[in-house]
Tab-separated table of C-alpha atoms and ligand atoms in Angstrom:
chain	number	residue	atom	x	y	z
A	1	MET	CA	-0.037	-0.065	0.042
A	2	LEU	CA	1.218	3.470	-0.846
A	3	ASN	CA	0.245	6.442	1.388
A	4	ILE	CA	1.519	9.700	0.179
A	5	VAL	CA	1.290	13.048	1.856
A	6	LEU	CA	1.493	15.671	-0.782
A	7	PHE	CA	2.663	18.789	1.146
A	8	GLY	CA	3.258	22.437	0.384
A	9	PRO	CA	2.061	26.073	0.953
A	10	PRO	CA	-1.109	27.302	-0.620
A	11	GLY	CA	-0.664	27.560	-4.406
A	12	ALA	CA	2.200	25.068	-4.387
A	13	GLY	CA	0.250	22.900	-6.963
A	14	LYS	CA	-0.902	20.088	-4.525
A	15	GLY	CA	-4.312	19.655	-6.108
A	16	THR	CA	-2.996	19.682	-9.716
A	17	GLN	CA	-0.255	17.116	-8.969
A	18	ALA	CA	-2.498	14.933	-6.793
A	19	VAL	CA	-4.782	14.190	-9.737
A	20	PHE	CA	-1.812	13.230	-11.833
A	21	LEU	CA	-0.460	10.967	-9.112
A	22	LYS	CA	-3.750	9.331	-8.293
A	23	ASP	CA	-4.181	8.254	-11.839
A	24	GLU	CA	-0.603	7.276	-12.325
A	25	PHE	CA	-0.348	5.031	-9.146
A	26	ASN	CA	-4.208	4.157	-8.834
A	27	LEU	CA	-4.679	5.877	-5.452
A	28	ILE	CA	-7.613	7.566	-3.701
A	29	HIS	CA	-7.251	11.318	-3.590
A	30	LEU	CA	-8.355	12.922	-0.390
A	31	SER	CA	-8.356	16.595	-0.318
A	32	THR	CA	-9.604	18.172	2.864
A	33	GLY	CA	-10.012	21.493	1.076
A	34	ASP	CA	-12.434	19.712	-1.489
A	35	LEU	CA	-14.216	17.823	1.142
A	36	LEU	CA	-14.768	21.111	3.144
A	37	ARG	CA	-15.897	22.931	0.020
A	38	SER	CA	-18.466	20.128	-0.803
A	39	GLN	CA	-19.860	20.407	2.691
A	40	ILE	CA	-20.210	24.167	2.227
A	41	ALA	CA	-21.991	23.638	-1.084
A	42	ALA	CA	-24.377	21.075	0.538
A	43	LYS	CA	-24.986	23.685	3.359
A	44	THR	CA	-24.296	21.290	6.068
A	45	GLU	CA	-23.701	22.261	9.766
A	46	LEU	CA	-20.040	21.200	9.325
A	47	GLY	CA	-19.775	23.381	6.241
A	48	ASN	CA	-21.309	26.423	7.653
A	49	GLU	CA	-18.917	26.100	10.706
A	50	ALA	CA	-15.791	25.441	8.403
A	51	LYS	CA	-16.706	28.480	6.109
A	52	ARG	CA	-16.114	30.901	8.915
A	53	PHE	CA	-12.465	29.929	9.293
A	54	MET	CA	-11.764	29.272	5.509
A	55	ASP	CA	-12.987	32.788	4.504
A	56	LYS	CA	-10.403	34.340	6.770
A	57	GLY	CA	-7.670	31.984	5.676
A	58	GLU	CA	-7.532	30.321	8.993
A	59	LEU	CA	-7.371	26.609	9.661
A	60	VAL	CA	-10.557	24.663	10.314
A	61	PRO	CA	-10.389	22.866	13.836
A	62	ASP	CA	-8.340	19.804	13.896
A	63	GLU	CA	-11.216	17.577	15.112
A	64	VAL	CA	-13.273	18.553	12.231
A	65	VAL	CA	-10.634	17.579	9.500
A	66	ILE	CA	-9.371	14.663	11.504
A	67	GLY	CA	-13.075	13.120	11.694
A	68	MET	CA	-13.537	13.780	7.894
A	69	ILE	CA	-10.274	11.839	6.974
A	70	GLY	CA	-11.126	9.020	9.416
A	71	SER	CA	-14.592	8.508	7.797
A	72	GLN	CA	-12.986	8.602	4.317
A	73	LEU	CA	-10.566	5.997	5.345
A	74	LYS	CA	-13.191	3.653	6.539
A	75	GLU	CA	-15.298	4.164	3.326
A	76	ASN	CA	-12.278	3.314	1.067
A	77	ALA	CA	-11.005	0.346	3.015
A	78	SER	CA	-10.089	-1.660	0.031
A	79	ALA	CA	-8.101	1.174	-1.621
A	80	LYS	CA	-4.576	0.353	-2.918
A	81	GLY	CA	-3.405	3.513	-1.197
A	82	PHE	CA	-4.090	7.330	-0.591
A	83	ILE	CA	-2.813	10.699	-1.584
A	84	PHE	CA	-3.451	13.243	1.064
A	85	ASP	CA	-3.615	16.670	-0.233
A	86	GLY	CA	-3.893	19.557	2.310
A	87	PHE	CA	-3.731	17.259	5.240
A	88	PRO	CA	-2.221	17.116	7.690
A	89	ARG	CA	-1.655	20.899	8.388
A	90	THR	CA	-0.728	20.705	12.053
A	91	VAL	CA	1.249	18.345	14.226
A	92	GLU	CA	-1.986	17.262	15.891
A	93	GLN	CA	-3.259	16.106	12.617
A	94	ALA	CA	-0.056	14.367	11.608
A	95	LYS	CA	-0.237	12.420	14.961
A	96	ALA	CA	-3.878	11.566	14.219
A	97	LEU	CA	-3.146	10.344	10.767
A	98	ASP	CA	-0.258	8.038	11.998
A	99	GLN	CA	-2.785	6.701	14.501
A	100	LEU	CA	-5.507	6.212	11.888
A	101	LEU	CA	-3.039	4.484	9.446
A	102	ASN	CA	-1.439	2.338	12.079
A	103	GLU	CA	-4.858	0.864	12.920
A	104	ASN	CA	-4.729	-0.647	9.274
A	105	GLY	CA	-1.134	-1.452	9.483
A	106	THR	CA	-0.243	0.749	6.605
A	107	PRO	CA	1.827	3.880	7.649
A	108	VAL	CA	2.518	7.060	5.592
A	109	SER	CA	5.084	5.960	2.826
A	110	GLY	CA	6.534	9.370	2.281
A	111	MET	CA	5.767	13.154	2.494
A	112	LEU	CA	6.560	14.953	-0.761
A	113	ALA	CA	6.957	18.607	-0.071
A	114	LEU	CA	6.522	21.068	-3.103
A	115	GLU	CA	8.884	24.120	-2.742
A	116	VAL	CA	7.710	27.253	-4.402
A	117	GLU	CA	8.766	30.817	-3.897
A	118	LYS	CA	6.310	33.235	-2.064
A	119	GLN	CA	5.711	35.677	-4.885
A	120	GLU	CA	4.921	32.772	-7.189
A	121	LEU	CA	2.474	31.441	-4.719
A	122	ILE	CA	0.618	34.798	-4.593
A	123	ASP	CA	0.658	35.134	-8.342
A	124	ARG	CA	-0.822	31.420	-8.795
A	125	LEU	CA	-3.430	32.049	-6.224
A	126	LEU	CA	-4.533	35.277	-7.783
A	127	GLU	CA	-4.673	33.659	-11.142
A	128	ARG	CA	-6.767	30.755	-9.894
A	129	GLY	CA	-9.028	33.201	-8.062
A	130	LYS	CA	-10.129	34.633	-11.542
A	131	THR	CA	-11.887	31.392	-12.341
A	132	SER	CA	-12.168	29.197	-9.219
A	133	GLY	CA	-14.953	31.181	-7.526
A	134	ARG	CA	-12.984	30.809	-4.275
A	135	SER	CA	-13.290	34.058	-2.285
A	136	ASP	CA	-10.058	32.992	-0.392
A	137	ASP	CA	-8.184	33.252	-3.729
A	138	THR	CA	-9.165	36.688	-4.616
A	139	ASP	CA	-8.042	38.960	-1.729
A	140	VAL	CA	-4.271	39.480	-1.176
A	141	SER	CA	-4.522	39.865	2.557
A	142	ILE	CA	-6.335	36.535	3.030
A	143	ILE	CA	-3.784	34.915	0.845
A	144	GLU	CA	-1.095	36.446	2.795
A	145	ASN	CA	-2.545	35.177	5.982
A	146	ARG	CA	-2.857	31.641	4.576
A	147	ILE	CA	0.752	31.806	3.832
A	148	ALA	CA	1.604	33.011	7.436
A	149	VAL	CA	-0.690	30.260	8.848
A	150	TYR	CA	1.175	27.825	6.794
A	151	ASN	CA	4.644	29.012	7.871
A	152	GLN	CA	3.561	29.067	11.544
A	153	LYS	CA	1.475	25.933	11.941
A	154	THR	CA	2.071	23.661	8.968
A	155	ALA	CA	5.810	24.046	8.150
A	156	PRO	CA	6.845	22.409	11.290
A	157	LEU	CA	5.407	19.169	9.880
A	158	MET	CA	8.595	19.027	7.727
A	159	ASN	CA	10.601	18.304	10.757
A	160	TYR	CA	7.994	15.829	12.135
A	161	TYR	CA	8.393	13.666	8.880
A	162	GLU	CA	12.082	14.263	8.628
A	163	ALA	CA	12.314	12.591	11.975
A	164	GLN	CA	10.689	9.496	10.596
A	165	SER	CA	13.029	9.622	7.524
A	166	LYS	CA	9.895	10.238	5.262
A	167	TYR	CA	10.544	13.880	4.106
A	168	TYR	CA	11.241	14.299	0.350
A	169	PRO	CA	11.608	18.007	-0.825
A	170	VAL	CA	10.704	18.572	-4.427
A	171	ASN	CA	11.307	21.676	-6.555
A	172	GLY	CA	7.821	22.980	-7.401
A	173	MET	CA	8.811	25.612	-9.867
A	174	GLY	CA	8.626	25.118	-13.487
A	175	SER	CA	5.986	23.384	-15.833
A	176	VAL	CA	3.196	21.099	-14.447
A	177	GLU	CA	4.636	18.178	-16.579
A	178	ASP	CA	8.280	18.730	-15.226
A	179	ILE	CA	6.995	18.687	-11.623
A	180	ALA	CA	4.783	15.674	-12.140
A	181	LEU	CA	7.945	13.814	-13.538
A	182	ARG	CA	9.869	14.799	-10.392
A	183	LEU	CA	7.188	13.426	-8.208
A	184	LYS	CA	6.615	10.261	-10.208
A	185	MET	CA	10.290	9.365	-9.940
A	186	LEU	CA	10.355	9.869	-6.139
A	187	VAL	CA	7.012	7.914	-5.615
A	188	GLU	CA	8.593	4.935	-7.634
A	189	LYS	CA	11.287	4.683	-5.214
A	190	LEU	CA	9.172	4.666	-2.081
B	1	LIG	P1	-4.953	25.850	-0.377
B	1	LIG	O1	-3.806	24.659	-0.377
B	1	LIG	O2	-4.766	26.408	-1.550
B	1	LIG	O3	-4.905	26.596	0.769
B	1	LIG	P2	-7.006	23.982	0.273
B	1	LIG	O4	-8.262	23.730	-0.556
B	1	LIG	O5	-6.230	22.847	0.517
B	1	LIG	O6	-6.276	25.148	-0.529
B	1	LIG	O7	-7.526	24.717	1.564
B	1	LIG	C1	-8.412	25.865	1.706
B	1	LIG	C2	-9.021	26.061	3.149
B	1	LIG	O8	-9.602	24.942	3.678
B	1	LIG	C3	-7.605	26.325	4.129
B	1	LIG	O9	-7.267	27.685	4.058
B	1	LIG	C4	-8.344	25.899	5.472
B	1	LIG	O10	-9.113	27.038	5.876
B	1	LIG	C5	-9.117	24.836	5.032
B	1	LIG	N1	-8.436	23.504	5.209
B	1	LIG	C6	-8.105	22.675	4.339
B	1	LIG	N2	-7.480	21.623	4.679
B	1	LIG	C7	-7.425	21.759	5.991
B	1	LIG	C8	-6.769	21.013	7.284
B	1	LIG	N3	-6.172	19.923	6.988
B	1	LIG	N4	-6.839	21.586	8.522
B	1	LIG	C9	-7.407	22.731	8.681
B	1	LIG	N5	-8.020	23.467	7.733
B	1	LIG	C10	-7.968	22.905	6.353
């Protein structure tokens, strides 16, 4: 079983590359951002609660996203593996993921961290905001806050996975195809 954590700041290209990797390696793609946005679209209580955080560029509470991932893992019990996109985002979430996966005896195989310069992140998010309909992609101060939250709460996860010898930095600058190839070569060695 292959369990990949696709990691990187907002705008690093996780969603784009996750779609490529899931097809290439026959994995289930779990994006907490997508799962939360579908809850918002369905106007569920969870969605309404999450929206208050997402609109400000803040993280949704750990227990909410951990609960969502737990039920997705149960629903896809026969999967060949998973690609986690946008999860974990805090040390608490990473610990919970380890625990959930250990229950199935299939730990995280590797954490692939896309590295992209800050100005490029902002440019990409603003560009996406023109068509995505995502309000968190159109306002520079919200984007700046998401990047600050990433640096403060999410970036420490690099050390968390490094300590388990599972941290693989990947150059996330360049064409989508070039980056996909870099990721593919790494995953083949996991
Ligand atoms: P991006 O990677 O561009 O920020 P996402 O779709 O992954 O886009 O996330 C959008 C928003 O959803 C985040 O800013 C955050 O509010 C919320 N979110 C997504 N995943 C998580 C998570 N694992 N923990 C907490 N909040 C999350």
